[in-house]
Amino acid sequence: MLPNIDYNDLPRALQRLMVQPSTGDADEAAALPRRSFLKMAGAGGLVLGAFPHLAMAQADGAKPAAGGLKPTQQPSAFVQIAPNGEVMVTINRLEFGQGVQTGLPMILAEELDADWSLVRSRSGTNDAAYADPLFGIHLTGGSNTIKNSFTQYRELGARARAMLMSAAAARWKVDVATLRTQAGTVIGPGGRKLSYGELAEAAMALPVPEKVVLKDPKDFRIIGRATTRLDARAKSSGRQDFGIDVKQPGQLTAVVAHPPVFGARLSSVDDSAARAVKGVKAVVRIPLDRGAEGVAVVADGYWPAKLGRDALKLEWNTSAVEKVDSDKQLVQYRELAGRPGNRKFDADMAPLANAPRKLEAEFVFPYLAHAPMEPLNCTVKLSDGRAELWVGTQSADLDGQAAARTLKLKPEQVKVNVQMAGGGFGRRFVGSSDFVVEACEIAKATRAAGLDAPVRLLWSREDDMKGGYYRPMHLHRASIGFDERGKILAWDHVIVGQSITAGTVFAGMMVKDGIDATAVEGMRDPYPVPMRLTVHHPQVNVPVLWWRSVGSTHTAFVMETLIDEIARSTKQDPVAYRMQLFGDKHPRHRAALQLAVDKSGYGKRKLADGRAWGVAVHESFESVVAYVVEASVKDGQPVLHRVTSGVHCNLAVNPRSVEAQVQGAAVMGLSTCLQGSAITLKDGVVQQGNFGDFTVARITQVPEFDIHIVPSADAPKGMGEPGLPPLAPAFANAIAQLTGKPLRQLPFNLA
């Protein structure tokens, strides 16, 4: 997902870089007057406003709606109350497993005083209302959903509640101050009651209050309670639709033959056999991401499209592109690590030469595929001067604008319907909008060929694993000097790895002094060590992208295993050593770690023979997660038995979702430790293609979990990603306790 950095300057900068102004008159561009906005109603309810599909409404200088409220603050865009009292809440994010389609409605329903049993949720579009209220663009990433929209959704609920109360006061001709609400009902003097469903139509005609008073957290009755997810029943019963399930009338399905080497172009195409496959409707040559070319086969279903692709006879020209070899790349990275580079930290290294103790270490981290359960897909329907897309996207705004450019349309002529997605881990937010643009190119070429039908692009698992974007390969090298008590005197550190953000719209904010902030997040802090940090960003012909927890996927492993190694070498308890380093400056780290220690029985409970404790704690995306694990080695392979977690994410809106996210992230972190969990290249070709040769943890490898949350009433922070980084180092530290040998690479190699 997105990097864990300071975004203070992000909204305006992103808007300047990403928004493509319309070149003509936008007949829907003007902001709607407040009353007109509220009167956009369906069958008698407080209903979703029909916002124009205008990315430019989010640009610098965009005027808020009448009354000073922006589209993101208008309850009619987010709340629909039916006559029977059902409350439909529209979410401004992609739901792809993290639970926001329950968390955001919980926040709004709390201030609305809704009856939770009547609350439902749905996804939004690329309308201006559904932009991130802080960033000003449509964005799901960086564990920002609950954090950035917490106040927004509280205020939306409070505004809708105030309007309902005003409507009741007018009907009863009483002072609104004499009214109260409870579970979807307005209660008046003498015990009179009106349901929200009875009041919704009148309420929608009232002005939207700009100022509202929010509840004291001590009065929360929904927020903070473990709540079953609204989508749980549909998903567990197989009735949930995802982007891959979109079915439009007359829809065709397309698959694409991608080049074997990134950026390669076609030398020749023989599609005669493909066109002869029953069900194939068209074969079109299209431009692809990164300057490459491909061939799309369009058919009346996935299977004939795949058979048609298999029948293609293609020759590729790879002479102009680099053919990466993983073994050679590691040699090059090692050579580069010895050269002078850009500096992030520059502490004095003089004490290193005469330090009583020294530690030299090299770490290697491979490329990683995102490998979501639902492969990439996008459905495009073209009509004269319009396009409609159905896609599980982390940025409906970015992808809508990319679609508009591809289709030679104005941004307001493209509607993006955000679909439920089966995972993503950052892969559904790409600066190039690669698979969305690909779908639009196919739809455009198909229509030009005389086929006027919606087209659904489907990537197979192999397509994505061999031709997608990856977590970068990294090499770390550390030289540390410390004394007999474990006091670190000097820490000289080098990181070599591709920049994720260089050359993207984020470069201006994230690349400083030649260093990509995503590569170094998680280094040094919270430990007050004198560090010199040198960074190299080689250019490699492998596309890279954020991957769940971004830079912390490797920096947490390095920091937490080295801190543990220093503790062991100076015969100190790893927990006590960390607590000493925290001092009094990191109370959240201390609280999370202490909670995990207390709940696990660390240091008090005797482990079974052959098992050892492992500890790690790490902050990412402003949340702290600590793990105390139990592990062993069986038949030469590491085994993780139990994970106890202490989590400090401030207020947990839905503790059940926090628990699920920590479990899911930890299992994903476990997968990075297992043999086979690496993407490797030979002669420019990715060697892995599916779960048969790219390892993810199986159910028999998943440990027992015991997850605990530090109580807090402070505004919530993100939890989609922070559970991943400390798992691998905690596991590695346990194995090092057993074998006496530190683990210096992922996946683990005990040979």
Short mmCIF file of N, CA and C in Angstrom, two decimals, residues 99-245:
data_model
loop_
_atom_site.label_atom_id
_atom_site.label_comp_id
_atom_site.label_asym_id
_atom_site.label_seq_id
_atom_site.Cartn_x
_atom_site.Cartn_y
_atom_site.Cartn_z
N GLY A 99 -12.10 -4.30 5.92
CA GLY A 99 -13.24 -4.09 6.81
C GLY A 99 -13.80 -2.69 6.83
N VAL A 100 -13.45 -1.84 5.86
CA VAL A 100 -13.93 -0.46 5.91
C VAL A 100 -15.41 -0.36 5.57
N GLN A 101 -15.96 -1.37 4.91
CA GLN A 101 -17.38 -1.32 4.59
C GLN A 101 -18.23 -1.59 5.83
N THR A 102 -17.58 -1.88 6.92
CA THR A 102 -18.25 -1.96 8.23
C THR A 102 -17.77 -0.83 9.14
N GLY A 103 -16.46 -0.58 9.14
CA GLY A 103 -15.90 0.43 10.03
C GLY A 103 -16.44 1.83 9.80
N LEU A 104 -16.51 2.26 8.54
CA LEU A 104 -17.02 3.60 8.25
C LEU A 104 -18.51 3.72 8.60
N PRO A 105 -19.36 2.76 8.23
CA PRO A 105 -20.76 2.85 8.69
C PRO A 105 -20.90 2.86 10.21
N MET A 106 -20.03 2.15 10.92
CA MET A 106 -20.09 2.20 12.39
C MET A 106 -19.87 3.62 12.89
N ILE A 107 -18.91 4.31 12.28
CA ILE A 107 -18.60 5.67 12.72
C ILE A 107 -19.78 6.60 12.45
N LEU A 108 -20.33 6.51 11.23
CA LEU A 108 -21.46 7.37 10.88
C LEU A 108 -22.69 7.02 11.72
N ALA A 109 -22.95 5.73 11.88
CA ALA A 109 -24.13 5.30 12.62
C ALA A 109 -24.06 5.71 14.09
N GLU A 110 -22.85 5.79 14.62
CA GLU A 110 -22.69 6.22 16.01
C GLU A 110 -23.25 7.62 16.22
N GLU A 111 -22.85 8.55 15.38
CA GLU A 111 -23.32 9.93 15.54
C GLU A 111 -24.75 10.11 15.04
N LEU A 112 -25.17 9.27 14.11
CA LEU A 112 -26.55 9.31 13.63
C LEU A 112 -27.52 8.75 14.67
N ASP A 113 -27.00 7.97 15.60
CA ASP A 113 -27.84 7.23 16.55
C ASP A 113 -28.75 6.27 15.80
N ALA A 114 -28.18 5.58 14.85
CA ALA A 114 -28.95 4.64 14.05
C ALA A 114 -29.14 3.31 14.79
N ASP A 115 -30.13 2.57 14.35
CA ASP A 115 -30.32 1.19 14.79
C ASP A 115 -29.35 0.34 13.96
N TRP A 116 -28.29 -0.17 14.59
CA TRP A 116 -27.24 -0.86 13.84
C TRP A 116 -27.78 -2.04 13.05
N SER A 117 -28.82 -2.68 13.54
CA SER A 117 -29.38 -3.83 12.82
C SER A 117 -29.98 -3.43 11.48
N LEU A 118 -30.21 -2.13 11.28
CA LEU A 118 -30.79 -1.65 10.02
C LEU A 118 -29.77 -0.94 9.13
N VAL A 119 -28.50 -0.99 9.49
CA VAL A 119 -27.47 -0.30 8.72
C VAL A 119 -26.92 -1.22 7.64
N ARG A 120 -26.79 -0.68 6.44
CA ARG A 120 -26.21 -1.39 5.30
C ARG A 120 -25.09 -0.52 4.73
N SER A 121 -24.33 -1.06 3.79
CA SER A 121 -23.26 -0.26 3.18
C SER A 121 -23.09 -0.61 1.71
N ARG A 122 -22.52 0.32 0.97
CA ARG A 122 -22.24 0.11 -0.45
C ARG A 122 -21.05 0.95 -0.85
N SER A 123 -20.49 0.64 -2.00
CA SER A 123 -19.32 1.35 -2.51
C SER A 123 -19.73 2.58 -3.29
N GLY A 124 -18.81 3.54 -3.39
CA GLY A 124 -19.07 4.76 -4.12
C GLY A 124 -18.53 4.73 -5.54
N THR A 125 -18.31 5.90 -6.08
CA THR A 125 -17.81 6.05 -7.45
C THR A 125 -16.66 7.05 -7.43
N ASN A 126 -16.35 7.59 -8.61
CA ASN A 126 -15.31 8.62 -8.69
C ASN A 126 -15.89 10.02 -8.53
N ASP A 127 -17.09 10.15 -7.99
CA ASP A 127 -17.65 11.46 -7.69
C ASP A 127 -16.76 12.19 -6.69
N ALA A 128 -16.80 13.52 -6.77
CA ALA A 128 -15.97 14.35 -5.91
C ALA A 128 -16.25 14.11 -4.43
N ALA A 129 -17.46 13.73 -4.09
CA ALA A 129 -17.81 13.52 -2.68
C ALA A 129 -16.96 12.45 -2.03
N TYR A 130 -16.49 11.49 -2.83
CA TYR A 130 -15.85 10.32 -2.26
C TYR A 130 -14.32 10.40 -2.28
N ALA A 131 -13.82 11.61 -2.42
CA ALA A 131 -12.38 11.82 -2.30
C ALA A 131 -11.98 11.72 -0.83
N ASP A 132 -10.73 11.36 -0.58
CA ASP A 132 -10.21 11.39 0.78
C ASP A 132 -10.28 12.83 1.28
N PRO A 133 -10.90 13.08 2.44
CA PRO A 133 -11.09 14.46 2.89
C PRO A 133 -9.79 15.18 3.21
N LEU A 134 -8.72 14.45 3.47
CA LEU A 134 -7.44 15.07 3.76
C LEU A 134 -6.62 15.28 2.49
N PHE A 135 -6.55 14.24 1.65
CA PHE A 135 -5.70 14.28 0.46
C PHE A 135 -6.34 14.98 -0.72
N GLY A 136 -7.68 14.97 -0.78
CA GLY A 136 -8.36 15.62 -1.89
C GLY A 136 -8.43 14.78 -3.15
N ILE A 137 -8.03 13.51 -3.08
CA ILE A 137 -8.16 12.59 -4.21
C ILE A 137 -8.81 11.31 -3.70
N HIS A 138 -9.33 10.52 -4.62
CA HIS A 138 -9.87 9.22 -4.25
C HIS A 138 -8.69 8.30 -3.93
N LEU A 139 -8.69 7.75 -2.74
CA LEU A 139 -7.50 7.01 -2.32
C LEU A 139 -7.84 6.01 -1.23
N THR A 140 -7.49 4.76 -1.46
CA THR A 140 -7.51 3.74 -0.42
C THR A 140 -6.09 3.20 -0.33
N GLY A 141 -5.42 3.49 0.76
CA GLY A 141 -4.04 3.04 0.90
C GLY A 141 -3.38 3.71 2.09
N GLY A 142 -2.22 3.18 2.46
CA GLY A 142 -1.48 3.76 3.55
C GLY A 142 -2.20 3.63 4.89
N SER A 143 -3.12 2.68 4.99
CA SER A 143 -3.88 2.49 6.23
C SER A 143 -4.52 3.79 6.69
N ASN A 144 -5.05 4.55 5.73
CA ASN A 144 -5.56 5.89 6.03
C ASN A 144 -7.08 5.99 6.13
N THR A 145 -7.82 4.96 5.79
CA THR A 145 -9.27 5.09 5.69
C THR A 145 -9.91 5.55 7.00
N ILE A 146 -9.78 4.76 8.04
CA ILE A 146 -10.40 5.11 9.32
C ILE A 146 -9.76 6.37 9.88
N LYS A 147 -8.46 6.47 9.77
CA LYS A 147 -7.74 7.62 10.33
C LYS A 147 -8.20 8.93 9.69
N ASN A 148 -8.27 8.96 8.36
CA ASN A 148 -8.59 10.21 7.67
C ASN A 148 -10.09 10.51 7.64
N SER A 149 -10.92 9.49 7.71
CA SER A 149 -12.37 9.71 7.59
C SER A 149 -13.11 9.58 8.92
N PHE A 150 -12.40 9.42 10.00
CA PHE A 150 -13.05 9.27 11.31
C PHE A 150 -13.90 10.49 11.64
N THR A 151 -13.30 11.66 11.61
CA THR A 151 -14.06 12.88 11.90
C THR A 151 -15.09 13.16 10.81
N GLN A 152 -14.71 12.93 9.55
CA GLN A 152 -15.63 13.16 8.44
C GLN A 152 -16.92 12.37 8.61
N TYR A 153 -16.82 11.08 8.86
CA TYR A 153 -18.03 10.26 8.96
C TYR A 153 -18.79 10.53 10.26
N ARG A 154 -18.10 10.92 11.31
CA ARG A 154 -18.82 11.33 12.52
C ARG A 154 -19.66 12.58 12.21
N GLU A 155 -19.06 13.54 11.54
CA GLU A 155 -19.79 14.77 11.23
C GLU A 155 -20.94 14.52 10.26
N LEU A 156 -20.73 13.63 9.31
CA LEU A 156 -21.82 13.29 8.39
C LEU A 156 -23.01 12.72 9.16
N GLY A 157 -22.74 11.82 10.08
CA GLY A 157 -23.81 11.25 10.88
C GLY A 157 -24.48 12.27 11.77
N ALA A 158 -23.67 13.15 12.35
CA ALA A 158 -24.22 14.17 13.23
C ALA A 158 -25.08 15.17 12.45
N ARG A 159 -24.66 15.52 11.24
CA ARG A 159 -25.46 16.45 10.43
C ARG A 159 -26.80 15.82 10.05
N ALA A 160 -26.76 14.56 9.63
CA ALA A 160 -28.01 13.89 9.26
C ALA A 160 -28.94 13.78 10.48
N ARG A 161 -28.39 13.49 11.62
CA ARG A 161 -29.20 13.40 12.86
C ARG A 161 -29.83 14.75 13.18
N ALA A 162 -29.05 15.82 13.05
CA ALA A 162 -29.59 17.15 13.34
C ALA A 162 -30.74 17.49 12.40
N MET A 163 -30.63 17.11 11.14
CA MET A 163 -31.69 17.37 10.18
C MET A 163 -32.95 16.57 10.51
N LEU A 164 -32.77 15.33 10.94
CA LEU A 164 -33.91 14.51 11.33
C LEU A 164 -34.61 15.09 12.56
N MET A 165 -33.82 15.56 13.50
CA MET A 165 -34.41 16.15 14.70
C MET A 165 -35.15 17.45 14.36
N SER A 166 -34.61 18.23 13.44
CA SER A 166 -35.28 19.47 13.03
C SER A 166 -36.61 19.16 12.35
N ALA A 167 -36.61 18.10 11.55
CA ALA A 167 -37.86 17.71 10.88
C ALA A 167 -38.90 17.27 11.90
N ALA A 168 -38.48 16.55 12.94
CA ALA A 168 -39.41 16.12 13.98
C ALA A 168 -39.93 17.32 14.77
N ALA A 169 -39.03 18.25 15.08
CA ALA A 169 -39.44 19.44 15.83
C ALA A 169 -40.48 20.24 15.05
N ALA A 170 -40.30 20.35 13.73
CA ALA A 170 -41.26 21.08 12.90
C ALA A 170 -42.61 20.37 12.87
N ARG A 171 -42.59 19.05 12.80
CA ARG A 171 -43.85 18.31 12.75
C ARG A 171 -44.61 18.43 14.07
N TRP A 172 -43.89 18.35 15.17
CA TRP A 172 -44.53 18.41 16.48
C TRP A 172 -44.71 19.85 16.99
N LYS A 173 -44.06 20.81 16.27
CA LYS A 173 -44.08 22.21 16.68
C LYS A 173 -43.55 22.37 18.11
N VAL A 174 -42.36 21.82 18.32
CA VAL A 174 -41.70 21.93 19.62
C VAL A 174 -40.27 22.39 19.40
N ASP A 175 -39.63 22.80 20.47
CA ASP A 175 -38.23 23.21 20.42
C ASP A 175 -37.36 21.96 20.22
N VAL A 176 -36.45 22.04 19.28
CA VAL A 176 -35.60 20.89 18.99
C VAL A 176 -34.78 20.48 20.20
N ALA A 177 -34.54 21.43 21.11
CA ALA A 177 -33.76 21.12 22.31
C ALA A 177 -34.48 20.15 23.23
N THR A 178 -35.77 19.96 23.02
CA THR A 178 -36.53 19.04 23.87
C THR A 178 -36.50 17.62 23.34
N LEU A 179 -35.82 17.41 22.23
CA LEU A 179 -35.82 16.10 21.58
C LEU A 179 -34.52 15.35 21.84
N ARG A 180 -34.61 14.05 21.70
CA ARG A 180 -33.41 13.21 21.75
C ARG A 180 -33.59 12.07 20.75
N THR A 181 -32.52 11.36 20.48
CA THR A 181 -32.60 10.25 19.53
C THR A 181 -32.09 8.97 20.17
N GLN A 182 -32.57 7.88 19.65
CA GLN A 182 -32.11 6.58 20.14
C GLN A 182 -32.46 5.50 19.12
N ALA A 183 -31.45 4.80 18.65
CA ALA A 183 -31.63 3.62 17.79
C ALA A 183 -32.58 3.86 16.63
N GLY A 184 -32.34 4.95 15.87
CA GLY A 184 -33.14 5.20 14.67
C GLY A 184 -34.48 5.84 14.93
N THR A 185 -34.65 6.45 16.09
CA THR A 185 -35.92 7.06 16.46
C THR A 185 -35.68 8.41 17.12
N VAL A 186 -36.52 9.40 16.77
CA VAL A 186 -36.52 10.68 17.47
C VAL A 186 -37.60 10.61 18.54
N ILE A 187 -37.23 10.95 19.77
CA ILE A 187 -38.13 10.87 20.91
C ILE A 187 -38.40 12.28 21.42
N GLY A 188 -39.68 12.60 21.56
CA GLY A 188 -40.08 13.94 21.98
C GLY A 188 -40.76 13.97 23.32
N PRO A 189 -41.24 15.15 23.71
CA PRO A 189 -41.93 15.30 24.99
C PRO A 189 -43.11 14.35 25.09
N GLY A 190 -43.28 13.81 26.27
CA GLY A 190 -44.39 12.89 26.49
C GLY A 190 -44.18 11.51 25.90
N GLY A 191 -42.95 11.25 25.47
CA GLY A 191 -42.65 9.93 24.93
C GLY A 191 -43.05 9.74 23.49
N ARG A 192 -43.43 10.83 22.81
CA ARG A 192 -43.77 10.70 21.39
C ARG A 192 -42.56 10.21 20.60
N LYS A 193 -42.80 9.43 19.55
CA LYS A 193 -41.71 8.86 18.76
C LYS A 193 -42.00 8.95 17.27
N LEU A 194 -40.93 9.21 16.53
CA LEU A 194 -40.98 9.14 15.07
C LEU A 194 -39.72 8.41 14.60
N SER A 195 -39.92 7.45 13.71
CA SER A 195 -38.75 6.74 13.19
C SER A 195 -38.04 7.59 12.16
N TYR A 196 -36.76 7.29 11.96
CA TYR A 196 -35.99 8.01 10.93
C TYR A 196 -36.63 7.84 9.56
N GLY A 197 -37.19 6.67 9.30
CA GLY A 197 -37.83 6.43 8.01
C GLY A 197 -39.01 7.34 7.78
N GLU A 198 -39.74 7.66 8.84
CA GLU A 198 -40.89 8.55 8.72
C GLU A 198 -40.46 10.00 8.49
N LEU A 199 -39.27 10.35 8.95
CA LEU A 199 -38.81 11.74 8.90
C LEU A 199 -37.90 12.05 7.72
N ALA A 200 -37.38 11.04 7.05
CA ALA A 200 -36.31 11.24 6.08
C ALA A 200 -36.68 12.19 4.96
N GLU A 201 -37.87 12.05 4.40
CA GLU A 201 -38.24 12.89 3.27
C GLU A 201 -38.30 14.36 3.67
N ALA A 202 -38.88 14.65 4.84
CA ALA A 202 -38.93 16.04 5.29
C ALA A 202 -37.54 16.55 5.66
N ALA A 203 -36.73 15.67 6.24
CA ALA A 203 -35.39 16.09 6.67
C ALA A 203 -34.51 16.48 5.50
N MET A 204 -34.70 15.81 4.38
CA MET A 204 -33.81 16.08 3.24
C MET A 204 -34.05 17.47 2.66
N ALA A 205 -35.17 18.08 2.94
CA ALA A 205 -35.46 19.41 2.41
C ALA A 205 -34.90 20.52 3.28
N LEU A 206 -34.32 20.16 4.40
CA LEU A 206 -33.82 21.16 5.34
C LEU A 206 -32.37 21.53 5.05
N PRO A 207 -31.95 22.71 5.47
CA PRO A 207 -30.53 23.09 5.31
C PRO A 207 -29.61 22.13 6.07
N VAL A 208 -28.42 21.95 5.55
CA VAL A 208 -27.43 21.10 6.21
C VAL A 208 -26.66 21.95 7.21
N PRO A 209 -26.65 21.60 8.48
CA PRO A 209 -25.89 22.39 9.46
C PRO A 209 -24.39 22.26 9.23
N GLU A 210 -23.71 23.38 9.29
CA GLU A 210 -22.25 23.35 9.12
C GLU A 210 -21.56 22.91 10.40
N LYS A 211 -22.04 23.40 11.52
CA LYS A 211 -21.42 23.09 12.81
C LYS A 211 -22.27 22.06 13.54
N VAL A 212 -21.64 21.03 14.02
CA VAL A 212 -22.33 20.02 14.80
C VAL A 212 -21.49 19.66 16.03
N VAL A 213 -22.17 19.23 17.08
CA VAL A 213 -21.49 18.80 18.29
C VAL A 213 -21.40 17.28 18.26
N LEU A 214 -20.18 16.76 18.41
CA LEU A 214 -19.98 15.32 18.37
C LEU A 214 -20.02 14.72 19.77
N LYS A 215 -20.29 13.44 19.83
CA LYS A 215 -20.40 12.74 21.10
C LYS A 215 -19.07 12.71 21.85
N ASP A 216 -19.17 12.64 23.16
CA ASP A 216 -18.02 12.32 23.98
C ASP A 216 -17.76 10.82 23.80
N PRO A 217 -16.49 10.43 23.59
CA PRO A 217 -16.21 8.99 23.38
C PRO A 217 -16.77 8.09 24.47
N LYS A 218 -16.94 8.60 25.67
CA LYS A 218 -17.48 7.75 26.75
C LYS A 218 -18.94 7.36 26.49
N ASP A 219 -19.59 8.09 25.57
CA ASP A 219 -20.98 7.79 25.25
C ASP A 219 -21.15 6.91 24.02
N PHE A 220 -20.04 6.47 23.43
CA PHE A 220 -20.14 5.61 22.25
C PHE A 220 -20.86 4.31 22.61
N ARG A 221 -21.76 3.89 21.72
CA ARG A 221 -22.43 2.60 21.91
C ARG A 221 -22.17 1.66 20.74
N ILE A 222 -21.63 2.18 19.63
CA ILE A 222 -21.29 1.35 18.46
C ILE A 222 -19.79 1.32 18.27
N ILE A 223 -19.17 2.49 18.21
CA ILE A 223 -17.72 2.57 18.06
C ILE A 223 -17.05 1.91 19.26
N GLY A 224 -16.07 1.07 18.99
CA GLY A 224 -15.33 0.41 20.06
C GLY A 224 -15.85 -0.96 20.43
N ARG A 225 -16.99 -1.35 19.89
CA ARG A 225 -17.55 -2.67 20.18
C ARG A 225 -17.19 -3.66 19.07
N ALA A 226 -16.81 -4.85 19.46
CA ALA A 226 -16.50 -5.89 18.47
C ALA A 226 -17.75 -6.20 17.67
N THR A 227 -17.69 -5.94 16.37
CA THR A 227 -18.87 -5.99 15.51
C THR A 227 -18.63 -6.90 14.31
N THR A 228 -19.57 -7.78 14.05
CA THR A 228 -19.48 -8.65 12.88
C THR A 228 -19.59 -7.80 11.62
N ARG A 229 -18.76 -8.09 10.65
CA ARG A 229 -18.73 -7.29 9.44
C ARG A 229 -20.01 -7.43 8.63
N LEU A 230 -20.42 -6.33 8.01
CA LEU A 230 -21.64 -6.32 7.22
C LEU A 230 -21.56 -7.24 6.01
N ASP A 231 -20.36 -7.49 5.52
CA ASP A 231 -20.20 -8.34 4.34
C ASP A 231 -19.87 -9.79 4.70
N ALA A 232 -19.86 -10.11 5.99
CA ALA A 232 -19.41 -11.44 6.40
C ALA A 232 -20.33 -12.54 5.89
N ARG A 233 -21.63 -12.34 5.99
CA ARG A 233 -22.57 -13.39 5.58
C ARG A 233 -22.48 -13.64 4.07
N ALA A 234 -22.43 -12.56 3.28
CA ALA A 234 -22.37 -12.73 1.82
C ALA A 234 -21.08 -13.42 1.41
N LYS A 235 -19.97 -13.04 2.06
CA LYS A 235 -18.69 -13.64 1.68
C LYS A 235 -18.60 -15.10 2.11
N SER A 236 -19.07 -15.39 3.30
CA SER A 236 -18.97 -16.76 3.78
C SER A 236 -19.92 -17.71 3.08
N SER A 237 -20.96 -17.17 2.46
CA SER A 237 -21.93 -18.01 1.74
C SER A 237 -21.68 -18.03 0.24
N GLY A 238 -20.68 -17.28 -0.23
CA GLY A 238 -20.36 -17.27 -1.65
C GLY A 238 -21.25 -16.36 -2.47
N ARG A 239 -22.06 -15.51 -1.83
CA ARG A 239 -22.98 -14.64 -2.56
C ARG A 239 -22.40 -13.26 -2.86
N GLN A 240 -21.24 -12.96 -2.29
CA GLN A 240 -20.64 -11.65 -2.51
C GLN A 240 -20.10 -11.53 -3.94
N ASP A 241 -20.48 -10.47 -4.62
CA ASP A 241 -19.94 -10.19 -5.95
C ASP A 241 -18.68 -9.34 -5.83
N PHE A 242 -17.71 -9.64 -6.66
CA PHE A 242 -16.47 -8.88 -6.75
C PHE A 242 -16.37 -8.31 -8.17
N GLY A 243 -15.33 -7.54 -8.42
CA GLY A 243 -15.15 -6.98 -9.75
C GLY A 243 -15.12 -8.04 -10.83
N ILE A 244 -14.56 -9.17 -10.53
CA ILE A 244 -14.44 -10.25 -11.51
C ILE A 244 -15.80 -10.82 -11.90
N ASP A 245 -16.83 -10.55 -11.06
CA ASP A 245 -18.17 -11.10 -11.29
C ASP A 245 -19.09 -10.18 -12.07
#
